[in-house]
Coordinates of C-alpha atoms and ligand atoms in Angstrom, one line a residue:
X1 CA 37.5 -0.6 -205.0
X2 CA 34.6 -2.9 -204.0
X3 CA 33.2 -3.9 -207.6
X4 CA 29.6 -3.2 -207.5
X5 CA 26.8 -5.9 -207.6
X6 CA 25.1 -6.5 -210.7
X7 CA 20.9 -6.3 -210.8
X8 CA 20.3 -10.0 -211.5
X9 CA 22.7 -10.9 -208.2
X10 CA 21.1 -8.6 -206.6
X11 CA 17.8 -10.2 -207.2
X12 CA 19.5 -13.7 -206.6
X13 CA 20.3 -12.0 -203.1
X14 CA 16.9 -10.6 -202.4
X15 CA 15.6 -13.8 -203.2
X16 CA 17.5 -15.9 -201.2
X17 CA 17.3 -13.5 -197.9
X18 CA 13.1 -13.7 -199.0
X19 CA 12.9 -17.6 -198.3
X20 CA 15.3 -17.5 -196.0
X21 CA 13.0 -14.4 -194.1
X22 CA 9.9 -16.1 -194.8
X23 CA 10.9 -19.5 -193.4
X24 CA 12.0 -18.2 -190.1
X25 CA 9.0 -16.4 -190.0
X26 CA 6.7 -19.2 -190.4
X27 CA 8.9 -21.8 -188.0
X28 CA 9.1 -19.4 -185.5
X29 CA 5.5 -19.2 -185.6
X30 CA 5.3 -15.6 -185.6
X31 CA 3.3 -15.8 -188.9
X32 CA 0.1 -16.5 -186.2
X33 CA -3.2 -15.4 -187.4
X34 CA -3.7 -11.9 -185.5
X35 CA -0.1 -11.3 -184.7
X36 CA 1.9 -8.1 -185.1
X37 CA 4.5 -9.6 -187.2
X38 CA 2.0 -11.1 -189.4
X39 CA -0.6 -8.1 -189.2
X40 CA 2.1 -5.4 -189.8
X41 CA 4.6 -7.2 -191.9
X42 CA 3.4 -9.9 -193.4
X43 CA 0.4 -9.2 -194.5
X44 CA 1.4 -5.1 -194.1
X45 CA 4.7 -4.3 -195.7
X46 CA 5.6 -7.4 -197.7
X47 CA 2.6 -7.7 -199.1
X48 CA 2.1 -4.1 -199.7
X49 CA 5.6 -3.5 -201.3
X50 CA 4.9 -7.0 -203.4
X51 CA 1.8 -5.8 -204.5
X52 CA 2.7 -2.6 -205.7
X53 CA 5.4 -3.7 -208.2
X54 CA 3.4 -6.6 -209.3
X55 CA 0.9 -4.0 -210.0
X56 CA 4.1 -1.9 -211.9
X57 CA 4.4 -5.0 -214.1
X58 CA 1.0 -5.2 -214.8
X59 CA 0.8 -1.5 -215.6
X60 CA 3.5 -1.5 -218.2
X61 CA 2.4 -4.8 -219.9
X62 CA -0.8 -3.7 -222.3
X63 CA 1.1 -0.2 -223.5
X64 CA 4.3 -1.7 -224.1
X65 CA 3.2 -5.2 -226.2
X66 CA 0.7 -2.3 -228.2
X67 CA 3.9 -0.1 -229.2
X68 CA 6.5 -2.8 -229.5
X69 CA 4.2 -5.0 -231.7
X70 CA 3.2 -1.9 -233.5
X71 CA 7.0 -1.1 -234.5
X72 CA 7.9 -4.6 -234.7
X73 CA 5.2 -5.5 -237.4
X74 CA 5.9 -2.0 -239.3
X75 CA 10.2 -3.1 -238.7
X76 CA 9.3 -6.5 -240.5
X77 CA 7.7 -4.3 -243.3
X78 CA 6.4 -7.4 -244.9
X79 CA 3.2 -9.0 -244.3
X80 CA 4.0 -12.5 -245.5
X81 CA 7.2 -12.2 -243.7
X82 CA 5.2 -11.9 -240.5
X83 CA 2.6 -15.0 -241.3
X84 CA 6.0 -16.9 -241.8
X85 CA 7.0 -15.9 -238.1
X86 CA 3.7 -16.2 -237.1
X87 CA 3.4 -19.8 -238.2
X88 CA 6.3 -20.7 -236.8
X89 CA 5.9 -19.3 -233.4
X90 CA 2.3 -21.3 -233.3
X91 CA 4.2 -24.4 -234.2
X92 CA 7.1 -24.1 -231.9
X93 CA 5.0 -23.3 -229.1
X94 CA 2.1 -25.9 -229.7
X95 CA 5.0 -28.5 -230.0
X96 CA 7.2 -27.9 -227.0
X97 CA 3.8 -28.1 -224.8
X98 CA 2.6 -31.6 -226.4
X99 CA 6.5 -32.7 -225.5
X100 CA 6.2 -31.1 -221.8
X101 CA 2.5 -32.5 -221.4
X102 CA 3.9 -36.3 -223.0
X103 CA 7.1 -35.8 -220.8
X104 CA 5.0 -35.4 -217.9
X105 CA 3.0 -38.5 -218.5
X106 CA 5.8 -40.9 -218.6
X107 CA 7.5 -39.5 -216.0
X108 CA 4.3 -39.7 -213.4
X109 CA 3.4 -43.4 -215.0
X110 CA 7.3 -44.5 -214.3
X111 CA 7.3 -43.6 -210.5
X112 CA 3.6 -44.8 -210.1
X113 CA 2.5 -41.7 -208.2
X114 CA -0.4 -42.0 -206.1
X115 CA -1.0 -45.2 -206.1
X116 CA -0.9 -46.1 -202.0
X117 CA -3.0 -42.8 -201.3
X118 CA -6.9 -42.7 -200.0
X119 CA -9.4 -40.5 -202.0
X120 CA -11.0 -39.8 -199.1
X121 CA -9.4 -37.0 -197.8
X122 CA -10.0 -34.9 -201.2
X123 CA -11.1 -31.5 -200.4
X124 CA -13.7 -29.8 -201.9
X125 CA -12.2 -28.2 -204.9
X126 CA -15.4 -26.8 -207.3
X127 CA -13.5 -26.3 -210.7
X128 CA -14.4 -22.6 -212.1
X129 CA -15.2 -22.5 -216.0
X130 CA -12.7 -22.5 -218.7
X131 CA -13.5 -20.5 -221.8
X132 CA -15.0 -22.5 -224.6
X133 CA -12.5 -22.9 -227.1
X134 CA -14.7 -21.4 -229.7
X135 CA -14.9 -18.4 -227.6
X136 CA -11.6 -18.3 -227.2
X137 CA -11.3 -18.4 -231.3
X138 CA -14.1 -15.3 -231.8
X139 CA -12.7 -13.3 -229.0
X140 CA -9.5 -12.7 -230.8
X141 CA -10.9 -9.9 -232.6
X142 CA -12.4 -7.3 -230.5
X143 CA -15.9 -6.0 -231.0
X144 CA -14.0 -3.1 -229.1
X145 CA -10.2 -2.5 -228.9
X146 CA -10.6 0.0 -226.0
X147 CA -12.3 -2.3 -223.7
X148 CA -10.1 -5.2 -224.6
X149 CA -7.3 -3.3 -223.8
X150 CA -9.0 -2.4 -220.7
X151 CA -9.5 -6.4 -219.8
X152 CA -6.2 -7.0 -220.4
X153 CA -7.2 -9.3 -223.2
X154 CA -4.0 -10.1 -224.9
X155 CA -4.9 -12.1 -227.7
X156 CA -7.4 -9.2 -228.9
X157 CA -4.8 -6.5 -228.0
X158 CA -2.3 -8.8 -230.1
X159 CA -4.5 -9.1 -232.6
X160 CA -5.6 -5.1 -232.8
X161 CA -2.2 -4.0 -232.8
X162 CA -1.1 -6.2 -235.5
X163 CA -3.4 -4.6 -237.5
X164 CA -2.8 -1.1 -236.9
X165 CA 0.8 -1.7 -237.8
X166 CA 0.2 -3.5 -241.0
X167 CA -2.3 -0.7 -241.6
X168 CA 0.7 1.6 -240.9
X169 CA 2.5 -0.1 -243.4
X170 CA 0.1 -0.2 -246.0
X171 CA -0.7 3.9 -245.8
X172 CA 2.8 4.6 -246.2
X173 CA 4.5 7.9 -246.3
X174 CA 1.5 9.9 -244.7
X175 CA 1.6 7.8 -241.4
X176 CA 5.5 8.2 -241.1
X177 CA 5.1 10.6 -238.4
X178 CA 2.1 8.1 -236.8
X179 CA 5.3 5.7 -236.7
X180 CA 7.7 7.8 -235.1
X181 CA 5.2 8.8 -232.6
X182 CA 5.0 4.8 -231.5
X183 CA 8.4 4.7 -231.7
X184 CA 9.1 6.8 -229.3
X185 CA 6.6 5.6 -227.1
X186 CA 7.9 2.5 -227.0
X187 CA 11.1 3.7 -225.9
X188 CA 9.7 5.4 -223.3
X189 CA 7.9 2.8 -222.1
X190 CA 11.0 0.4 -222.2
X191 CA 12.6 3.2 -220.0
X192 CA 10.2 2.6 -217.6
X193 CA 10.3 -0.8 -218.0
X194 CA 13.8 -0.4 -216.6
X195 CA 13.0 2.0 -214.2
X196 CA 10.8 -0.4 -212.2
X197 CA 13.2 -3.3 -212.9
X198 CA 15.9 -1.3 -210.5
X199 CA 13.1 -1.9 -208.0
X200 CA 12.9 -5.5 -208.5
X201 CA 15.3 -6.7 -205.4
X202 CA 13.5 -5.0 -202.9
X203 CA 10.1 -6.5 -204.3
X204 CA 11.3 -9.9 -204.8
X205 CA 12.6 -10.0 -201.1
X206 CA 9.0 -9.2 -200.1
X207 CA 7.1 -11.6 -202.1
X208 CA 9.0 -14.3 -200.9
X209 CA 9.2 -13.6 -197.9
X210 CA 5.3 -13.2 -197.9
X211 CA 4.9 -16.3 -199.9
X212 CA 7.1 -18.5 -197.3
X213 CA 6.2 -16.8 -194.4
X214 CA 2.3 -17.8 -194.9
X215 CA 2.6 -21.2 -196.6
X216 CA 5.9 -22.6 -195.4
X217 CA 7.5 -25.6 -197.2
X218 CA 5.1 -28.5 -194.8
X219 CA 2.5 -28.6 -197.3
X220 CA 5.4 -29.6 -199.8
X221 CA 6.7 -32.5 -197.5
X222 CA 2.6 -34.1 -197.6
X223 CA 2.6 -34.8 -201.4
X224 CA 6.4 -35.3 -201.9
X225 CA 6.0 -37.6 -204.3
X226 CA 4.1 -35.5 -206.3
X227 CA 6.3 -32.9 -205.6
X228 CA 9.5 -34.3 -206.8
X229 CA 8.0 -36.3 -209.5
X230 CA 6.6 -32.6 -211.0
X231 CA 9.7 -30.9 -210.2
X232 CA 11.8 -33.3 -211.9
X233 CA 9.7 -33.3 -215.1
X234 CA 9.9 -29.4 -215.1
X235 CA 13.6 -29.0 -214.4
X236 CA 13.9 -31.9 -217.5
X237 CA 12.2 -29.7 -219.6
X238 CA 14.2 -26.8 -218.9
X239 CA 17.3 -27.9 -219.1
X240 CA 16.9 -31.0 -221.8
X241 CA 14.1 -30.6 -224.0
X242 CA 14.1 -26.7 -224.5
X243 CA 17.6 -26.5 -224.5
X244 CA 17.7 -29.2 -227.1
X245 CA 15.1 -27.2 -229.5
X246 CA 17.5 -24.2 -228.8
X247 CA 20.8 -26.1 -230.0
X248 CA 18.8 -28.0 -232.4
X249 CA 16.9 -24.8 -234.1
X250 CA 19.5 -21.8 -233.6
X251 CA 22.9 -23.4 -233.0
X252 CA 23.3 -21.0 -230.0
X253 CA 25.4 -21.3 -226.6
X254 CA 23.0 -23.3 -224.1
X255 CA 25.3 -21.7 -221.5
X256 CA 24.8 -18.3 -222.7
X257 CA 21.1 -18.8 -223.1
X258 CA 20.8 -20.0 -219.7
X259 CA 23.0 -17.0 -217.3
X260 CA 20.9 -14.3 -219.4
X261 CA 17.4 -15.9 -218.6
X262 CA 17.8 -15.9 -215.1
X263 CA 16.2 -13.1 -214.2
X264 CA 13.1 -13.6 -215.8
X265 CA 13.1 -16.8 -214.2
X266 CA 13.5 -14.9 -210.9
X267 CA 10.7 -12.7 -212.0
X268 CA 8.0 -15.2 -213.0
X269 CA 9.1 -16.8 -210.0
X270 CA 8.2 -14.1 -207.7
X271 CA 4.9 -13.3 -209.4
X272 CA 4.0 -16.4 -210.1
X273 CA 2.7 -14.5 -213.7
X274 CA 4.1 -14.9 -217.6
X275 CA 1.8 -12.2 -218.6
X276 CA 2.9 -9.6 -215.2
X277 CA 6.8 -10.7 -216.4
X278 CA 6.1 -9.9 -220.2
X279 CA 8.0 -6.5 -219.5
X280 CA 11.1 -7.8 -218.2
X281 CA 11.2 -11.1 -221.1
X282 CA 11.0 -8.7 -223.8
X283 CA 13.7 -6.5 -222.1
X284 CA 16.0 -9.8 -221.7
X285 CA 15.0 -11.2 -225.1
X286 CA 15.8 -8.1 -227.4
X287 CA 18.6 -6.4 -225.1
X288 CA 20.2 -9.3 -223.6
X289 CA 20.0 -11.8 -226.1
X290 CA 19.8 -9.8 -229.6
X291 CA 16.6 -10.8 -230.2
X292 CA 15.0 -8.2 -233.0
X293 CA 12.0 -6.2 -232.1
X294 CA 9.9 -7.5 -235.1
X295 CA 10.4 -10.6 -233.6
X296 CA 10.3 -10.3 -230.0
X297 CA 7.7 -7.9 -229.6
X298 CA 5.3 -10.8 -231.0
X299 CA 6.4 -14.0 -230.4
X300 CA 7.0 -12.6 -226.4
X301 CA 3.4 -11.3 -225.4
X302 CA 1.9 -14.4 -228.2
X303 CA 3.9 -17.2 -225.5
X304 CA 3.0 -15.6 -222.3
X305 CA -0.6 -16.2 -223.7
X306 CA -0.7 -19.4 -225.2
X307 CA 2.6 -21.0 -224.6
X308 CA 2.9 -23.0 -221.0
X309 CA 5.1 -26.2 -220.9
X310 CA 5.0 -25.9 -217.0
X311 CA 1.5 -25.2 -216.9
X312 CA 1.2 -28.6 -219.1
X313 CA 3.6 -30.8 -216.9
X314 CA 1.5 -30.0 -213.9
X315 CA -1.8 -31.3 -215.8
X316 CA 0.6 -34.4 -217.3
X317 CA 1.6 -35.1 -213.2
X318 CA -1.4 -34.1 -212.0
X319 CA -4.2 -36.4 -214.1
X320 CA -1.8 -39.5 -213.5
X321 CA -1.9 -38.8 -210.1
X322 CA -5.6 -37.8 -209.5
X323 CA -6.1 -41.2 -211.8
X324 CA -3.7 -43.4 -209.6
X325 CA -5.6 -42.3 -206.2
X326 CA -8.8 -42.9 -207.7
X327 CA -8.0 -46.1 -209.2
X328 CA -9.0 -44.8 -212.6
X329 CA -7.4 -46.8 -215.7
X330 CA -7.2 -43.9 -218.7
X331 CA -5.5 -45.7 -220.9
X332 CA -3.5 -44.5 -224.0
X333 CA -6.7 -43.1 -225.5
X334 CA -7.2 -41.4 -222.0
X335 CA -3.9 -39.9 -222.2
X336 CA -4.0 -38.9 -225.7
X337 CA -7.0 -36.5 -225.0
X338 CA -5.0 -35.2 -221.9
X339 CA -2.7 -34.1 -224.5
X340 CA -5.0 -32.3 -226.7
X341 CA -7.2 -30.8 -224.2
X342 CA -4.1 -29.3 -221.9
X343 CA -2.8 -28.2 -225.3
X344 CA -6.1 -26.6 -226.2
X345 CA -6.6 -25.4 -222.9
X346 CA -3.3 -23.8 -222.8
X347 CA -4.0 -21.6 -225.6
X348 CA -7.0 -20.3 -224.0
X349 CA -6.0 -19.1 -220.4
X350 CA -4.2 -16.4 -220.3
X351 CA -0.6 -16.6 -217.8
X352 CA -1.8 -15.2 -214.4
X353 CA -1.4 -17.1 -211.1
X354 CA -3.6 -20.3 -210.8
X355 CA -4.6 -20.5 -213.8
X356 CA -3.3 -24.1 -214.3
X357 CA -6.0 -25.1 -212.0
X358 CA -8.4 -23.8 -214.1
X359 CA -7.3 -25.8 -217.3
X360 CA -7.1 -28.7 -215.0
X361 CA -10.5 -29.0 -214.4
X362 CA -11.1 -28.9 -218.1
X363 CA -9.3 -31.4 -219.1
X364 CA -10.5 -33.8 -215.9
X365 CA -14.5 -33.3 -217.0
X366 CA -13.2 -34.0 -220.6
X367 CA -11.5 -37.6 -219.5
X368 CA -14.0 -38.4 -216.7
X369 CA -11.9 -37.9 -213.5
X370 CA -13.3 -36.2 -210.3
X371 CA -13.1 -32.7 -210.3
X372 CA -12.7 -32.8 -206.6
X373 CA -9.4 -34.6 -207.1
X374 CA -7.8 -31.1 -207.6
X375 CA -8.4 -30.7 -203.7
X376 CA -5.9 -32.7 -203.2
X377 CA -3.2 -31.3 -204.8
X378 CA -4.9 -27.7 -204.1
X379 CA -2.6 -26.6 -200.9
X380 CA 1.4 -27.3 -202.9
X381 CA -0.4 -25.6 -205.7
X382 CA 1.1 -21.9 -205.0
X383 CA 4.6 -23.0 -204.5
X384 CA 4.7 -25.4 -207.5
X385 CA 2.7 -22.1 -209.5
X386 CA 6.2 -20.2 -208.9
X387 CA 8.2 -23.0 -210.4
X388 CA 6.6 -24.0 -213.1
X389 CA 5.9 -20.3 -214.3
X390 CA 9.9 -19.7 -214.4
X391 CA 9.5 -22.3 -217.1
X392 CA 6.9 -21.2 -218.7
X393 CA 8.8 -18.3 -220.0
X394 CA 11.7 -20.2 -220.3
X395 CA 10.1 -21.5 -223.1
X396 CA 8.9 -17.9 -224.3
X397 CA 12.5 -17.0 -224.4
X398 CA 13.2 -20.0 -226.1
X399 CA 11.6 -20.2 -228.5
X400 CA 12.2 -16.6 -229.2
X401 CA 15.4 -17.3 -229.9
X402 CA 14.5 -19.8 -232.1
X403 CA 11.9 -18.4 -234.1
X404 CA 14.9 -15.0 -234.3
X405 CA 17.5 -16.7 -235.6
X406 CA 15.9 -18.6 -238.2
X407 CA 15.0 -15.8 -240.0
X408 CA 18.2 -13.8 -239.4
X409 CA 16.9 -11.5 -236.8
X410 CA 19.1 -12.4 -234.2
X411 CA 22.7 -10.5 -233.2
X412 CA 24.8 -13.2 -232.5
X413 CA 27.4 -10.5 -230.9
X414 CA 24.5 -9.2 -228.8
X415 CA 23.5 -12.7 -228.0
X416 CA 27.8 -13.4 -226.9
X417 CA 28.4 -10.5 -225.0
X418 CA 28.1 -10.9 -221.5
X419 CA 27.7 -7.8 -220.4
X420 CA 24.9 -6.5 -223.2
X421 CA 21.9 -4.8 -222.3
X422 CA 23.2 -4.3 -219.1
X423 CA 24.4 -0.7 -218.9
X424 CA 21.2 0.5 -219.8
X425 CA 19.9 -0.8 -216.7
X426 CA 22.8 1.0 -214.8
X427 CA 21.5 3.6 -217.0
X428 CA 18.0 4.1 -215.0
X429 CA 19.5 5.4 -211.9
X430 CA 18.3 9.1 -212.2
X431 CA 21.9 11.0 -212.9
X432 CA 21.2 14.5 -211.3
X433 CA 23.3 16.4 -214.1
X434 CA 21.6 14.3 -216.9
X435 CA 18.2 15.1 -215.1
X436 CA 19.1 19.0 -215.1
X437 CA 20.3 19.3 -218.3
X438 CA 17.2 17.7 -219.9
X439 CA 15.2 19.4 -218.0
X440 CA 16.6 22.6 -219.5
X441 CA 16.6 21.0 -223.0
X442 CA 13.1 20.5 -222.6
X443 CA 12.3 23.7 -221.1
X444 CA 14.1 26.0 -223.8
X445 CA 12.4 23.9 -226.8
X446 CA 8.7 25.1 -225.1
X447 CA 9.8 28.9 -225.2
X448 CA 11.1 28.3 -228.7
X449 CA 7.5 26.9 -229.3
X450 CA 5.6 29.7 -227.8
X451 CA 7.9 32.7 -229.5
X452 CA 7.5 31.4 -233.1
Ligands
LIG1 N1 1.0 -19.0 -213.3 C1 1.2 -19.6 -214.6 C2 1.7 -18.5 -215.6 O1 1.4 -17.4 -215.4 C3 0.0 -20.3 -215.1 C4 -0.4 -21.4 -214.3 O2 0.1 -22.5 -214.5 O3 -1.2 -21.3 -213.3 O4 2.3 -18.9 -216.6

């Protein structure tokens, strides 16, 4: 019998078919402005289909980081325990961004990127305002929880649920039943989580497909030094410096580590979002790679906000580059505040497409470089978004991991299996039987409701 394909090589599949899709698309130039392919299927279907599940994503993201982190804190059931975690999160993250940001530097600085290139043909990129950092700082608590859950603000949502669990906690017996009504919530909500994950392959086709068929891979060839330089300091990252805070920190398989995080890779790569991929991470991180909930359900949602090596090797490429073109001489002093303000801008932008961009013209104004320097680098700026994203929550998962084992909430047995966390995928495919039988299950508890 014909084994059947797993979900993440399925993905791997739709993704490959996407580019390939997209690519012929735009070289056969039937991507035209006005066209039917491009009226009806590029910008109809694909992006239609794309946009939904993104939306899917999105949907699931403030509910399930409010229940998780709500059973999480209560499963730690110790409030100093969770400063510990906490603190160490913070540091982990804040320290493998100043190494991607430093790593960046020396790589761009080596190669001498843009040193033979005109200014002239800069676009005109206006930077849009970052938050003040001491915005950033108050608007972690919420005047209103409703409305930041609303926004989407996940620092305040962190923050609120933290505090409803402790509170939780701290009542006791009385709000037992408060708990089990969150827990159950957040098992729904994971269901769901996996429900929309069975959809993924068809999305991811269409998003890559959409992205390749309007933006092709020319652009890419223009700054290829740029390019490769950036790409090179991202894939170092990934595969040295994170990997060597996971062996360092945890002791755990690199190999292991690397084959279960691939499809979050694939899905922050398609979406081009940490925050939009938080539901599949903290599906990988606690099913696939034992990662407790106390643990994931914070430190997962907390690195999707603040935590962005990619985001900070862009900024590291980016400045030398934008400095080389202008013939501006920073200096170590120059690059040290590059350091701190990417860092510092990092914690403050939450992970949604282009948002690098954002942090980037912070941290120019704050050196002195041209704003309108990001023109040039604006048009590779989507593609490079995908790839640098995928490490972004690399480093989420990482760190995860990390942060886990060092306090013993890690199952190293989970974390070995190969096959973990996988069947309950399998398991979302609606079984008729399974359906019926619930539904009667369901239906004979109401009538025992009503005759009592
Ligand atoms: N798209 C990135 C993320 O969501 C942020 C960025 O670099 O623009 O992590």
């Amino acid at each position: 019998m014909k084994k059947k394909m797993n979900l993440t090589s399925k993905v791997l599949v739709a993704m490959a078919l996407g580019i390939v899709v997209g690519l012929g698309i735009n070289y056969s130039g039937l991507n035209s402005e006005g066209g039917v392919v491009n009226t009806y299927v590029v910008d109809g279907a694909f992006a239609v289909v794309g946009k939904l599940f993104v939306n899917a994503l999105k949907m699931l993201v403030v509910p399930l980081v409010m229940f998780s982190l709500i059973c999480g804190v209560c499963g730690i059931g110790d409030v100093r325990l969770l400063g510990r975690i906490g603190g160490k999160a913070f540091f982990l993250y804040l320290l493998t961004t100043a190494i991607a940001i430093a790593t960046a530097i020396i790589f761009a600085a080596t190669v001498g990127i843009g040193t033979g290139i005109e200014a002239t043909s800069a676009s005109t990129f206006t930077g849009k305002e970052a938050p003040p950092l001491s915005e950033v700082l108050t608007n972690i608590v919420p005047t209103n929880p409703i409305s930041a859950m609303a926004e989407g603000e996940m620092l305040s949502v962190i923050f609120f649920s933290m505090m409803l669990g402790i509170s939780i906690l701290l009542v006791g017996r009385p709000a037992k039943s408060l708990l089990e009504f969150f827990e159950v919530l957040n098992e729904v909500m994971m269901k769901m989580v996996t429900i929309i994950m069975n959809l993924a392959p068809y999305a991811v086709f269409c998003l890559l497909a959409k992205a390749m068929a309007s933006l092709g891979l020319d652009l890419l060839f223009q700054l290829i030094g740029y390019v490769i330089t950036l790409v090179g300091a991202l894939m170092f990252h990934l595969f040295i410096t994170l990997m060597v805070v996971l062996k360092l920190f945890s002791r755990l398989s690199i190999a292991t580590f690397l084959k279960k995080i691939r499809s979050v890779q694939i899905f922050a790569f398609s979406t081009s979002s940490s925050n939009a991929t938080i539901p599949v991470t903290l599906r990988t991180v606690t099913s696939r790679l034992g990662v407790d909930n106390s643990v994931a359900s914070f430190t997962v949602p907390f690195g999707a906000t603040i935590n962005m090596d990619g985001t900070a090797i862009m900024q590291g490429v980016a400045t030398v580059f934008i400095a080389n073109v202008y013939g501006v001489d920073l200096g170590i002093s120059g690059y040290l505040t590059v350091i701190l303000m990417s860092v510092l801008a990092s914690i403050g932008t939450a992970g949604v497409p282009g948002v690098g961009l954002i942090m980037l013209s912070m941290v120019f104004s704050q050196v002195g470089l041209p704003i309108e320097g990001i023109g040039l680098i604006l048009g590779v700026d989507r593609l490079l978004d995908m790839i640098r994203t995928a490490v972004n929550v690399s480093g989420d998962a990482t760190v995860s991991c990390v942060v886990a084992k060092s306090e013993g909430k890690l199952d190293v047995n989970i974390y070995n299996d190969p096959d973990a966390g996988t069947a309950e995928i399998e398991e979302a495919h609606i079984d008729h039987d399974v359906e019926l039988e619930l539904a009667e299950v369901l239906h004979d508890d109401k009538l025992g409701g009503v005759k009592k």
